[in-house]
PDB file of C-alpha atoms in Angstrom:
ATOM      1  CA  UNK A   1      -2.395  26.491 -14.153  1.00 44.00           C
ATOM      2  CA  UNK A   2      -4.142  26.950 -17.454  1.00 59.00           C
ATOM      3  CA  UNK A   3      -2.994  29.712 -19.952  1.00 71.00           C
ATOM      4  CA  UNK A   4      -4.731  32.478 -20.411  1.00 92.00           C
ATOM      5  CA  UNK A   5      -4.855  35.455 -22.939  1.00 96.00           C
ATOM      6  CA  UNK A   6      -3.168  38.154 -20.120  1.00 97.00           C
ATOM      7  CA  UNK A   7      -0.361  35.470 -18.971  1.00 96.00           C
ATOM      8  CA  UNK A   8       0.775  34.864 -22.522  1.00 97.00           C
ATOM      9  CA  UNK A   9       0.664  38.533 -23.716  1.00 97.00           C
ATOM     10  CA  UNK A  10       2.321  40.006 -20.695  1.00 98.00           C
ATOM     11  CA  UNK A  11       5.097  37.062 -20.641  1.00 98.00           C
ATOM     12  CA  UNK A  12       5.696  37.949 -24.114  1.00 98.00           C
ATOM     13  CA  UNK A  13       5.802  41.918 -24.262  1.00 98.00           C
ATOM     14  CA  UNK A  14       8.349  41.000 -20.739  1.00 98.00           C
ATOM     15  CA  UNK A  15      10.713  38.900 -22.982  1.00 98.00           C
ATOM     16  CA  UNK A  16      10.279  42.160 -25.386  1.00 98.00           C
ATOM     17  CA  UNK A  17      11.300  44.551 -22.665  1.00 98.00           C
ATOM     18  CA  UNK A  18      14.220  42.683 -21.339  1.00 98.00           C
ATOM     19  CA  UNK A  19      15.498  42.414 -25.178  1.00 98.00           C
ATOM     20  CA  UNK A  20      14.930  45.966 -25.302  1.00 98.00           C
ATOM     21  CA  UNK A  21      16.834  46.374 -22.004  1.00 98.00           C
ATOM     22  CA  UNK A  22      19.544  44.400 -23.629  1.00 98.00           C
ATOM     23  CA  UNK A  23      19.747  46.421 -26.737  1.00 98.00           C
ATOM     24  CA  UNK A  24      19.587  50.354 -24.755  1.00 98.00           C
ATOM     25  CA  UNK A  25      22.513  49.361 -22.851  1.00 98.00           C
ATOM     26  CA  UNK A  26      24.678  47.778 -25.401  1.00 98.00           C
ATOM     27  CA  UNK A  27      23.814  49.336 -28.233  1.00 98.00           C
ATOM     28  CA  UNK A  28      22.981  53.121 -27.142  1.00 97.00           C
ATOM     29  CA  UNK A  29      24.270  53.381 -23.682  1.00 98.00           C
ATOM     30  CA  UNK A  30      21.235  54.236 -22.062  1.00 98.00           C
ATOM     31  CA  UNK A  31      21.513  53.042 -18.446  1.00 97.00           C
ATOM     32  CA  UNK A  32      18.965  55.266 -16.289  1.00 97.00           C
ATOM     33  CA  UNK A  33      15.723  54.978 -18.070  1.00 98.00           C
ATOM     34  CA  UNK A  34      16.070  51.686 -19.932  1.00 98.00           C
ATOM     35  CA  UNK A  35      16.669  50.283 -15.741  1.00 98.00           C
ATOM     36  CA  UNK A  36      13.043  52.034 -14.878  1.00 98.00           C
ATOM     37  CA  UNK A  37      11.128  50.359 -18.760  1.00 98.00           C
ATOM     38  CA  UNK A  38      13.006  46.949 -17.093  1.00 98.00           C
ATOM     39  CA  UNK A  39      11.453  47.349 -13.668  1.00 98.00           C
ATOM     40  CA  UNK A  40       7.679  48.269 -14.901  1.00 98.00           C
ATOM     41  CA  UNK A  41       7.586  46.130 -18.066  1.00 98.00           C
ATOM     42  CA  UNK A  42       8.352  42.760 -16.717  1.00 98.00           C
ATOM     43  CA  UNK A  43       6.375  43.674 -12.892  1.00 98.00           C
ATOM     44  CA  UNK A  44       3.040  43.309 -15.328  1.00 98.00           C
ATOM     45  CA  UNK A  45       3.365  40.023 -15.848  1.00 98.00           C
ATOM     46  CA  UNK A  46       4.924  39.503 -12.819  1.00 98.00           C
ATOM     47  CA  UNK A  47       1.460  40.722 -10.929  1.00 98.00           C
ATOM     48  CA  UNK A  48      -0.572  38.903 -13.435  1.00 98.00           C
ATOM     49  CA  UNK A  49       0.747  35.650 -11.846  1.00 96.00           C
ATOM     50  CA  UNK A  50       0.064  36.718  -8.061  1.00 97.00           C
ATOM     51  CA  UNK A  51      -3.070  37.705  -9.510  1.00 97.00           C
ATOM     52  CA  UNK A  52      -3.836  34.348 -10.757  1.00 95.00           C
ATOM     53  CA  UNK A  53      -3.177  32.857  -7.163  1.00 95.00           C
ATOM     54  CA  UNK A  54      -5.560  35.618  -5.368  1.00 93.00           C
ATOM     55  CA  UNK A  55      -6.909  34.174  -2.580  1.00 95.00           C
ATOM     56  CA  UNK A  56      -9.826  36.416  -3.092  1.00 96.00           C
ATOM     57  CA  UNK A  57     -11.493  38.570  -6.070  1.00 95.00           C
ATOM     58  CA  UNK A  58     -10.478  41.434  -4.188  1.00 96.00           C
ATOM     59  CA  UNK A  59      -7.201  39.871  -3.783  1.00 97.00           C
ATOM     60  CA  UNK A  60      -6.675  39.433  -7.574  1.00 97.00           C
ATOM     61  CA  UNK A  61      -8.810  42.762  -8.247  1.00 97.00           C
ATOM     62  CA  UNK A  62      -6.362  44.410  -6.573  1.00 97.00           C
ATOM     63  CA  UNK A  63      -2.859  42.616  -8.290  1.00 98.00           C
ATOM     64  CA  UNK A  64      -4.748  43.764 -11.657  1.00 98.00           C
ATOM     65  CA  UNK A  65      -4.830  46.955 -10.555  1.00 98.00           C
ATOM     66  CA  UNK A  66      -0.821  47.278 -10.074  1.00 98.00           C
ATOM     67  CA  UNK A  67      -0.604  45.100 -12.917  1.00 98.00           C
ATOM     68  CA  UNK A  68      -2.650  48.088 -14.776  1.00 98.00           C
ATOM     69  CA  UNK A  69      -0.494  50.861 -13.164  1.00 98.00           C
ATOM     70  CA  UNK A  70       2.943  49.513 -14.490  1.00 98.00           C
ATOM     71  CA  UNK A  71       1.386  49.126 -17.883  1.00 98.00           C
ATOM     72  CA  UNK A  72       0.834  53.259 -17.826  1.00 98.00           C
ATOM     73  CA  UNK A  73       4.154  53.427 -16.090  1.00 98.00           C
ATOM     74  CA  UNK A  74       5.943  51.293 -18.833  1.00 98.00           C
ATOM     75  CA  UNK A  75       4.235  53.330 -21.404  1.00 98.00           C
ATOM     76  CA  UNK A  76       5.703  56.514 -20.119  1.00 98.00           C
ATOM     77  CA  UNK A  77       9.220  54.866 -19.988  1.00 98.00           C
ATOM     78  CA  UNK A  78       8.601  54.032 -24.077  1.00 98.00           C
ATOM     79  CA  UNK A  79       7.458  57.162 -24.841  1.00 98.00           C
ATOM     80  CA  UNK A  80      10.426  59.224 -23.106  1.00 98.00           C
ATOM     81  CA  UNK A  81      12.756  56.495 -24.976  1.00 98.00           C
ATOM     82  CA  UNK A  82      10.710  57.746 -27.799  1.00 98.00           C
ATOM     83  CA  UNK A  83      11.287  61.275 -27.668  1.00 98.00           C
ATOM     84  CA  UNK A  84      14.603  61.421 -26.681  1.00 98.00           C
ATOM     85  CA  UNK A  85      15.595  59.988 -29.895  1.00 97.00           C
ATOM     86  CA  UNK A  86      16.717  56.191 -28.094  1.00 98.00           C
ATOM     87  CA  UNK A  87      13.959  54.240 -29.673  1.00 98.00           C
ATOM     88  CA  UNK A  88      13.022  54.701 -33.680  1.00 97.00           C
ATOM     89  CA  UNK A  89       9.326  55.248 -34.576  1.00 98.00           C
ATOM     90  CA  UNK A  90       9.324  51.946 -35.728  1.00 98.00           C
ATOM     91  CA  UNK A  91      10.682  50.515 -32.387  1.00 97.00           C
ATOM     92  CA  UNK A  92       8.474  52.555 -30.865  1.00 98.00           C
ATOM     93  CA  UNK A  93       5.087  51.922 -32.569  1.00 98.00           C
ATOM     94  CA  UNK A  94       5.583  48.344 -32.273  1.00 97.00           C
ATOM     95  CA  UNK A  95       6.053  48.000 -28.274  1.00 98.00           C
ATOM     96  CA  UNK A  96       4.099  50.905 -27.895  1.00 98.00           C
ATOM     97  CA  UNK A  97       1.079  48.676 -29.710  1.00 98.00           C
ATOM     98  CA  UNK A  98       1.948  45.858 -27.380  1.00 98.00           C
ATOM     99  CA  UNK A  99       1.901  47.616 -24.242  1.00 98.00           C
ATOM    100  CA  UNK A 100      -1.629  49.413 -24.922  1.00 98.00           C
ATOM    101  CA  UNK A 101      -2.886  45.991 -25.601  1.00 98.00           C
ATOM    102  CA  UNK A 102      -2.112  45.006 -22.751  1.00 98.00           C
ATOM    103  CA  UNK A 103      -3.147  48.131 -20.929  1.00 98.00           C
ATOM    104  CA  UNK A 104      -7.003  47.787 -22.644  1.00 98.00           C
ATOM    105  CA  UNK A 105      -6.914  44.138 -21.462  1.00 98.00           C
ATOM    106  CA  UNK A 106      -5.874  44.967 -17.936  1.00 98.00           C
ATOM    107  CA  UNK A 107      -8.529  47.891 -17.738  1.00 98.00           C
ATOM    108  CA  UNK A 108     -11.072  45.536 -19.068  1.00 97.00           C
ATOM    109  CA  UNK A 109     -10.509  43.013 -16.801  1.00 97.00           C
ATOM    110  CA  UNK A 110     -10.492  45.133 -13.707  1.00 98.00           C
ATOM    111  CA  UNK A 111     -13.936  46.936 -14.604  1.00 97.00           C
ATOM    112  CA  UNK A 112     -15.633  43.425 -14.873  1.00 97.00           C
ATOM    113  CA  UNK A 113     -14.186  42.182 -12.159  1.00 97.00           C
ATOM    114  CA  UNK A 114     -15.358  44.853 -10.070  1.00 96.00           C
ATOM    115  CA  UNK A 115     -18.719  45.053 -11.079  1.00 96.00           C
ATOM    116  CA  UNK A 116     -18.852  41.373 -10.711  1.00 96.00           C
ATOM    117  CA  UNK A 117     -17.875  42.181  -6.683  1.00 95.00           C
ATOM    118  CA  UNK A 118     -19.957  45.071  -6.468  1.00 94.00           C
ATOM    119  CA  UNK A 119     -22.868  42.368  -7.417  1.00 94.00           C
ATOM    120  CA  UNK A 120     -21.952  39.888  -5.370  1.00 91.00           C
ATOM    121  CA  UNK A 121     -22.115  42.020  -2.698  1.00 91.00           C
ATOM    122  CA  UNK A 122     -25.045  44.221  -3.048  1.00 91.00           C
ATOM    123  CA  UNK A 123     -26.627  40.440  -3.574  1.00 90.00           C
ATOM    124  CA  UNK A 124     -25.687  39.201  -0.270  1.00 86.00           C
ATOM    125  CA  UNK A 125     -27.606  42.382   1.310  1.00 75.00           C
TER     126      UNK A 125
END
């Protein structure tokens, strides 16, 4: 499979999470929330792939989509880590940065793959 931009970034913000992960529990204790940032942060990436193997577009439309929806879901883990004084503003702003990357790739790449259904289909008609 060739690389692409999405694989790479969301392989790379996962390895960020799980170091993340790593440092909440060891460092500040933080078992409960850092668990949920683990779960949504490294499922993007982990969609991408299934994506990648869609047997469909509406197959891989629809892995983007979840793939989207833990990138919201991971930012609301960061930002709670934020604000409840686990994660510095400098921690913060730089995985926060990562994560809406990756969130403004995902939602780009869902809207043009579902126009590019919708025209396929209204072409067939």
């Amino acid at each position: 499979m060739k690389d692409n931009i999405i694989q790479i970034k969301s392989k790379a913000f996962a390895i960020r999470i799980i170091r993340l992960y790593r440092y909440l529990i060891e460092t500040k204790k933080e078992y409960v929330l850092s668990k949920q940032l683990l779960r949504s942060g490294t499922s993007i990436g982990a969609n991408i792939c299934e994506a990648l193997c869609g047997v469909s577009k509406k197959d891989f439309l629809s892995k983007m989509h979840i793939s989207f929806k833990e990138c919201v879901e991971t930012q609301y883990w960061l930002d709670l880590l934020a604000e409840t004084d686990y994660l510095s503003k400098n921690e913060y702003d730089s995985i926060s940065s990562d994560c809406e990357g990756l969130r403004k790739l995902l939602s780009s790449i869902t809207k043009s793959t579902n126009e590019n259904i919708r025209q396929n289909e209204e072409s067939k008609s």
